[in-house]
């Protein structure tokens, strides 16, 4: 995690440094507060790295708090997935795992306190009436006819709300602030609503649930959070956040807002991600095209790359969009160092080496990582029949094509130079194989004496090859900002070619041993990860990302 604690400065870090120096705050306690209504995405990672990073940098602590105040949308599945993703990123919240629902009793007591101080009232207006009477940005709201209810009556009604005596929507509890405030959040916001829905932790203990704004700040305060860091949409909520803490006269954390992450060619709203899953536009929350952390993991993206990415994009207050290439570069940087090399042919073209003895197989050696000799070597079988990539042959090539063509030579990586003598075609005239000859004197000699062989291509020996399926992913959306088109739903921007399934790929034999999650560089092709898909007939590999530059420069 040192890549985060030693990170470049961000404005929040400056604020905290000043607060500590002036004595305004004594310690750094942050929190990451997900609502367990979906899986974490890379936007959350930005918040996670920021909150855990600050705690670490200042020797404080970061809490994991589930903001579970809406029983209708929340599930244990999401809690488990969120924790697994945090652990995968390498963050540890220790014993500081909290749930807003653990504070329901305290929050209720806070609400009673507000009523007793004349700062909250039970409103009998319908949801529609409340909305209509809220006013607009240019006109003040209308006060509720129930605003001046007596304290005794408010207490009585609120207790009966809690006891489940009323149907949902019959009453709400509202803070009594200012219906003429220019900030709409201060126009007597609803702080409790009736919901007859069992909660995943408190089951049917409660018939009323606090609203987000009422639960969030008070939860921060109860936990002694000193810095409540949130995204910019909450800037207008800050006066409300502070109003509650002031009226309740409890410890007040400092709220600081930053710009959320927006990433090109994807969406970040959990509602939309859920829709992609439930309507089966993708294969679950962990589909490798999803911006979720579980999707990125299944795609083969290492946690270190996600953290480096969050570091690189920085933390500011200006809303912006981040190019996908920045994330891809972070992924390549980590995988280039970490992955062993392997040979894989995605679209095989058969080659018969006519001067190589039939039935003979020799074992050639190749480094596991060319820049890291300490990682040792592996053996590659070589024989009379091999596969190369269809793209690496052209029957009628331009001059600058340095790979295989009739009458031309090419080097097989870690093996011999071969020459194409004859192109074999099937009944339809399609190329089905090449007949070549190899030069036994060229093994491991590069460049071979006096020969101008520029191209080096990858290959896999036929008999020992593993047949596999490779899933090649493209962007999930066609447009950089799928939400930008106001006339069409974001689904209209889905890329119909975001997944290409390539079957009949041939891999070097060692890849038969790959476990789900193992990543490799397939030479010249990119980075790939073994998938956990067990239902497929052949092993499945997902393409994580292509190589930065093509091989044949
Ligand atoms: P929704 O998509 O429903 O608005 P949310 O993204 O706010 O939900 P939460 O579970 O409330 O989801 O988010 C937990 C934390 O992650 C919040 O503190 C939120 O500010 C932060 N967060 C969410 N999305 C982003 C993002 N794109 N960039 C940075 N931080 C984010
Ligand atoms: Mg939220």
Short mmCIF file of C-alpha atoms in Angstrom, two decimals, residues 158-363:
data_model
loop_
_atom_site.label_atom_id
_atom_site.label_comp_id
_atom_site.label_asym_id
_atom_site.label_seq_id
_atom_site.Cartn_x
_atom_site.Cartn_y
_atom_site.Cartn_z
CA UNK A 158 -44.04 8.87 15.92
CA UNK A 159 -44.18 6.07 18.51
CA UNK A 160 -47.20 4.61 16.77
CA UNK A 161 -45.40 4.86 13.43
CA UNK A 162 -42.63 2.81 14.99
CA UNK A 163 -45.12 0.30 16.36
CA UNK A 164 -46.41 -0.36 12.88
CA UNK A 165 -49.88 1.07 13.41
CA UNK A 166 -49.96 2.90 10.09
CA UNK A 167 -49.70 1.99 6.45
CA UNK A 168 -46.65 3.10 4.49
CA UNK A 169 -47.00 6.69 3.37
CA UNK A 170 -49.63 7.63 5.96
CA UNK A 171 -47.16 9.73 7.93
CA UNK A 172 -43.55 10.86 7.76
CA UNK A 173 -41.32 12.58 10.27
CA UNK A 174 -39.83 15.83 8.98
CA UNK A 175 -37.15 18.13 10.31
CA UNK A 176 -38.54 21.61 10.98
CA UNK A 177 -36.06 23.93 9.34
CA UNK A 178 -37.08 26.51 6.76
CA UNK A 179 -39.57 26.10 3.91
CA UNK A 180 -38.23 29.26 2.30
CA UNK A 181 -34.56 28.26 2.34
CA UNK A 182 -32.79 28.75 -0.98
CA UNK A 183 -31.31 25.29 -0.35
CA UNK A 184 -34.07 22.78 -1.07
CA UNK A 185 -32.45 20.24 1.21
CA UNK A 186 -33.33 22.48 4.15
CA UNK A 187 -37.04 22.74 3.31
CA UNK A 188 -38.22 20.45 6.08
CA UNK A 189 -36.62 17.27 4.75
CA UNK A 190 -38.26 13.93 5.51
CA UNK A 191 -36.15 12.09 8.08
CA UNK A 192 -38.23 8.96 8.76
CA UNK A 193 -40.64 6.98 6.63
CA UNK A 194 -42.90 4.02 7.27
CA UNK A 195 -41.84 0.83 5.49
CA UNK A 196 -43.33 -2.54 6.26
CA UNK A 197 -40.40 -4.44 4.87
CA UNK A 198 -38.16 -6.90 6.70
CA UNK A 199 -34.56 -5.73 6.97
CA UNK A 200 -31.68 -8.12 6.24
CA UNK A 201 -30.26 -7.48 9.71
CA UNK A 202 -33.07 -6.23 11.95
CA UNK A 203 -35.78 -8.39 10.30
CA UNK A 204 -39.19 -6.97 11.26
CA UNK A 205 -38.18 -5.06 14.38
CA UNK A 206 -38.78 -1.77 12.64
CA UNK A 207 -41.71 -0.39 10.70
CA UNK A 208 -39.96 2.95 10.20
CA UNK A 209 -36.58 3.64 8.62
CA UNK A 210 -34.38 6.75 8.74
CA UNK A 211 -33.66 8.56 5.49
CA UNK A 212 -30.09 8.60 4.20
CA UNK A 213 -29.45 12.21 5.25
CA UNK A 214 -30.60 11.57 8.78
CA UNK A 215 -28.65 8.33 9.18
CA UNK A 216 -25.42 9.23 7.50
CA UNK A 217 -24.06 12.16 9.50
CA UNK A 218 -25.26 10.77 12.80
CA UNK A 219 -23.58 7.44 12.04
CA UNK A 220 -20.36 9.32 11.28
CA UNK A 221 -20.71 11.14 14.58
CA UNK A 222 -21.46 8.02 16.63
CA UNK A 223 -18.33 6.36 15.25
CA UNK A 224 -16.12 9.37 15.87
CA UNK A 225 -15.35 9.80 12.19
CA UNK A 226 -13.37 13.02 11.83
CA UNK A 227 -13.45 13.32 8.03
CA UNK A 228 -16.59 12.40 6.16
CA UNK A 229 -15.46 12.38 2.56
CA UNK A 230 -18.10 12.17 -0.12
CA UNK A 231 -18.74 13.04 -3.74
CA UNK A 232 -19.72 16.50 -4.98
CA UNK A 233 -23.49 15.83 -5.19
CA UNK A 234 -23.48 16.01 -1.41
CA UNK A 235 -22.13 19.54 -1.27
CA UNK A 236 -25.70 20.90 -1.11
CA UNK A 237 -26.46 18.44 1.67
CA UNK A 238 -23.62 19.70 3.84
CA UNK A 239 -25.73 22.45 5.52
CA UNK A 240 -28.27 19.77 6.44
CA UNK A 241 -25.55 17.40 7.63
CA UNK A 242 -24.26 20.18 9.89
CA UNK A 243 -27.75 21.26 11.00
CA UNK A 244 -28.56 17.82 12.45
CA UNK A 245 -25.28 17.59 14.34
CA UNK A 246 -25.69 21.10 15.70
CA UNK A 247 -29.31 20.66 16.78
CA UNK A 248 -28.51 17.32 18.42
CA UNK A 249 -25.39 18.84 19.93
CA UNK A 250 -23.22 15.84 19.10
CA UNK A 251 -19.69 15.47 17.72
CA UNK A 252 -19.45 16.99 14.23
CA UNK A 253 -17.17 15.39 11.66
CA UNK A 254 -15.92 17.54 8.81
CA UNK A 255 -17.51 16.79 5.45
CA UNK A 256 -15.31 17.27 2.40
CA UNK A 257 -16.50 16.67 -1.16
CA UNK A 258 -14.49 15.50 -4.19
CA UNK A 259 -15.33 14.78 -7.83
CA UNK A 260 -16.57 11.29 -8.55
CA UNK A 261 -14.88 9.11 -11.10
CA UNK A 262 -16.47 8.93 -14.53
CA UNK A 263 -14.84 6.54 -16.94
CA UNK A 264 -15.30 6.56 -20.70
CA UNK A 265 -17.33 3.82 -22.41
CA UNK A 266 -19.04 2.71 -19.25
CA UNK A 267 -21.72 3.65 -16.74
CA UNK A 268 -21.21 3.86 -13.02
CA UNK A 269 -24.69 4.06 -11.55
CA UNK A 270 -25.55 0.97 -9.55
CA UNK A 271 -29.13 1.15 -10.77
CA UNK A 272 -27.92 0.90 -14.36
CA UNK A 273 -25.39 -1.80 -13.60
CA UNK A 274 -28.15 -3.78 -11.89
CA UNK A 275 -30.31 -3.33 -14.98
CA UNK A 276 -27.53 -4.70 -17.19
CA UNK A 277 -27.41 -7.76 -14.94
CA UNK A 278 -31.13 -8.40 -14.47
CA UNK A 279 -31.92 -7.87 -18.14
CA UNK A 280 -29.01 -10.15 -19.05
CA UNK A 281 -27.15 -7.71 -21.26
CA UNK A 282 -24.11 -9.10 -19.46
CA UNK A 283 -23.27 -12.39 -17.77
CA UNK A 284 -23.73 -11.26 -14.14
CA UNK A 285 -22.12 -8.64 -11.92
CA UNK A 286 -18.70 -10.14 -12.62
CA UNK A 287 -18.97 -10.13 -16.40
CA UNK A 288 -15.49 -9.09 -17.58
CA UNK A 289 -17.01 -6.13 -19.47
CA UNK A 290 -18.48 -4.64 -16.30
CA UNK A 291 -16.71 -1.79 -14.48
CA UNK A 292 -17.34 -3.66 -11.23
CA UNK A 293 -14.35 -4.77 -9.20
CA UNK A 294 -15.50 -8.37 -9.56
CA UNK A 295 -15.77 -7.89 -13.32
CA UNK A 296 -12.32 -6.36 -13.53
CA UNK A 297 -10.95 -9.23 -11.43
CA UNK A 298 -12.53 -11.81 -13.73
CA UNK A 299 -11.13 -9.82 -16.64
CA UNK A 300 -7.67 -10.40 -15.19
CA UNK A 301 -7.06 -6.86 -13.97
CA UNK A 302 -4.77 -7.03 -10.92
CA UNK A 303 -5.69 -5.13 -7.77
CA UNK A 304 -2.39 -3.25 -7.97
CA UNK A 305 -3.42 -1.83 -11.33
CA UNK A 306 -6.71 -0.54 -9.92
CA UNK A 307 -4.85 1.13 -7.06
CA UNK A 308 -2.23 2.63 -9.36
CA UNK A 309 -5.04 3.94 -11.53
CA UNK A 310 -6.75 5.62 -8.59
CA UNK A 311 -3.45 7.15 -7.65
CA UNK A 312 -2.77 8.39 -11.17
CA UNK A 313 -6.12 10.08 -11.72
CA UNK A 314 -5.80 11.96 -8.46
CA UNK A 315 -8.46 13.61 -6.33
CA UNK A 316 -9.90 16.99 -7.18
CA UNK A 317 -13.09 18.98 -7.19
CA UNK A 318 -13.60 19.41 -10.93
CA UNK A 319 -16.01 16.95 -12.53
CA UNK A 320 -14.37 15.14 -15.45
CA UNK A 321 -14.24 11.94 -17.45
CA UNK A 322 -11.24 9.67 -17.51
CA UNK A 323 -10.06 7.96 -20.68
CA UNK A 324 -10.15 4.20 -20.67
CA UNK A 325 -6.58 4.12 -21.96
CA UNK A 326 -5.33 5.38 -18.59
CA UNK A 327 -6.76 2.32 -16.89
CA UNK A 328 -5.46 0.05 -19.64
CA UNK A 329 -1.95 1.46 -19.30
CA UNK A 330 -2.00 0.79 -15.56
CA UNK A 331 -3.08 -2.79 -16.26
CA UNK A 332 -0.30 -3.33 -18.81
CA UNK A 333 2.34 -1.91 -16.52
CA UNK A 334 1.54 -4.38 -13.77
CA UNK A 335 0.97 -7.38 -16.01
CA UNK A 336 4.10 -6.79 -18.06
CA UNK A 337 6.10 -7.30 -14.89
CA UNK A 338 4.06 -10.03 -13.29
CA UNK A 339 2.86 -12.40 -15.97
CA UNK A 340 4.70 -15.41 -17.33
CA UNK A 341 4.86 -15.60 -21.12
CA UNK A 342 3.04 -18.24 -23.10
CA UNK A 343 2.39 -19.14 -26.70
CA UNK A 344 -1.15 -19.26 -27.94
CA UNK A 345 -2.64 -19.25 -31.42
CA UNK A 346 -6.13 -17.80 -31.49
CA UNK A 347 -7.00 -18.46 -35.14
CA UNK A 348 -4.88 -21.42 -36.22
CA UNK A 349 -3.41 -22.02 -39.65
CA UNK A 350 -1.75 -25.42 -39.98
CA UNK A 351 1.81 -25.79 -41.15
CA UNK A 352 3.42 -29.05 -42.23
CA UNK A 353 7.21 -28.94 -42.07
CA UNK A 354 7.94 -31.36 -44.87
CA UNK A 355 11.61 -31.90 -44.05
CA UNK A 356 10.95 -32.60 -40.35
CA UNK A 357 10.71 -36.32 -39.55
CA UNK A 358 7.16 -37.54 -38.93
CA UNK A 359 6.62 -38.77 -35.37
CA UNK A 360 9.59 -36.87 -34.02
CA UNK A 361 9.07 -34.34 -31.23
CA UNK A 362 11.83 -32.29 -29.66
CA UNK A 363 11.72 -30.11 -26.61
#
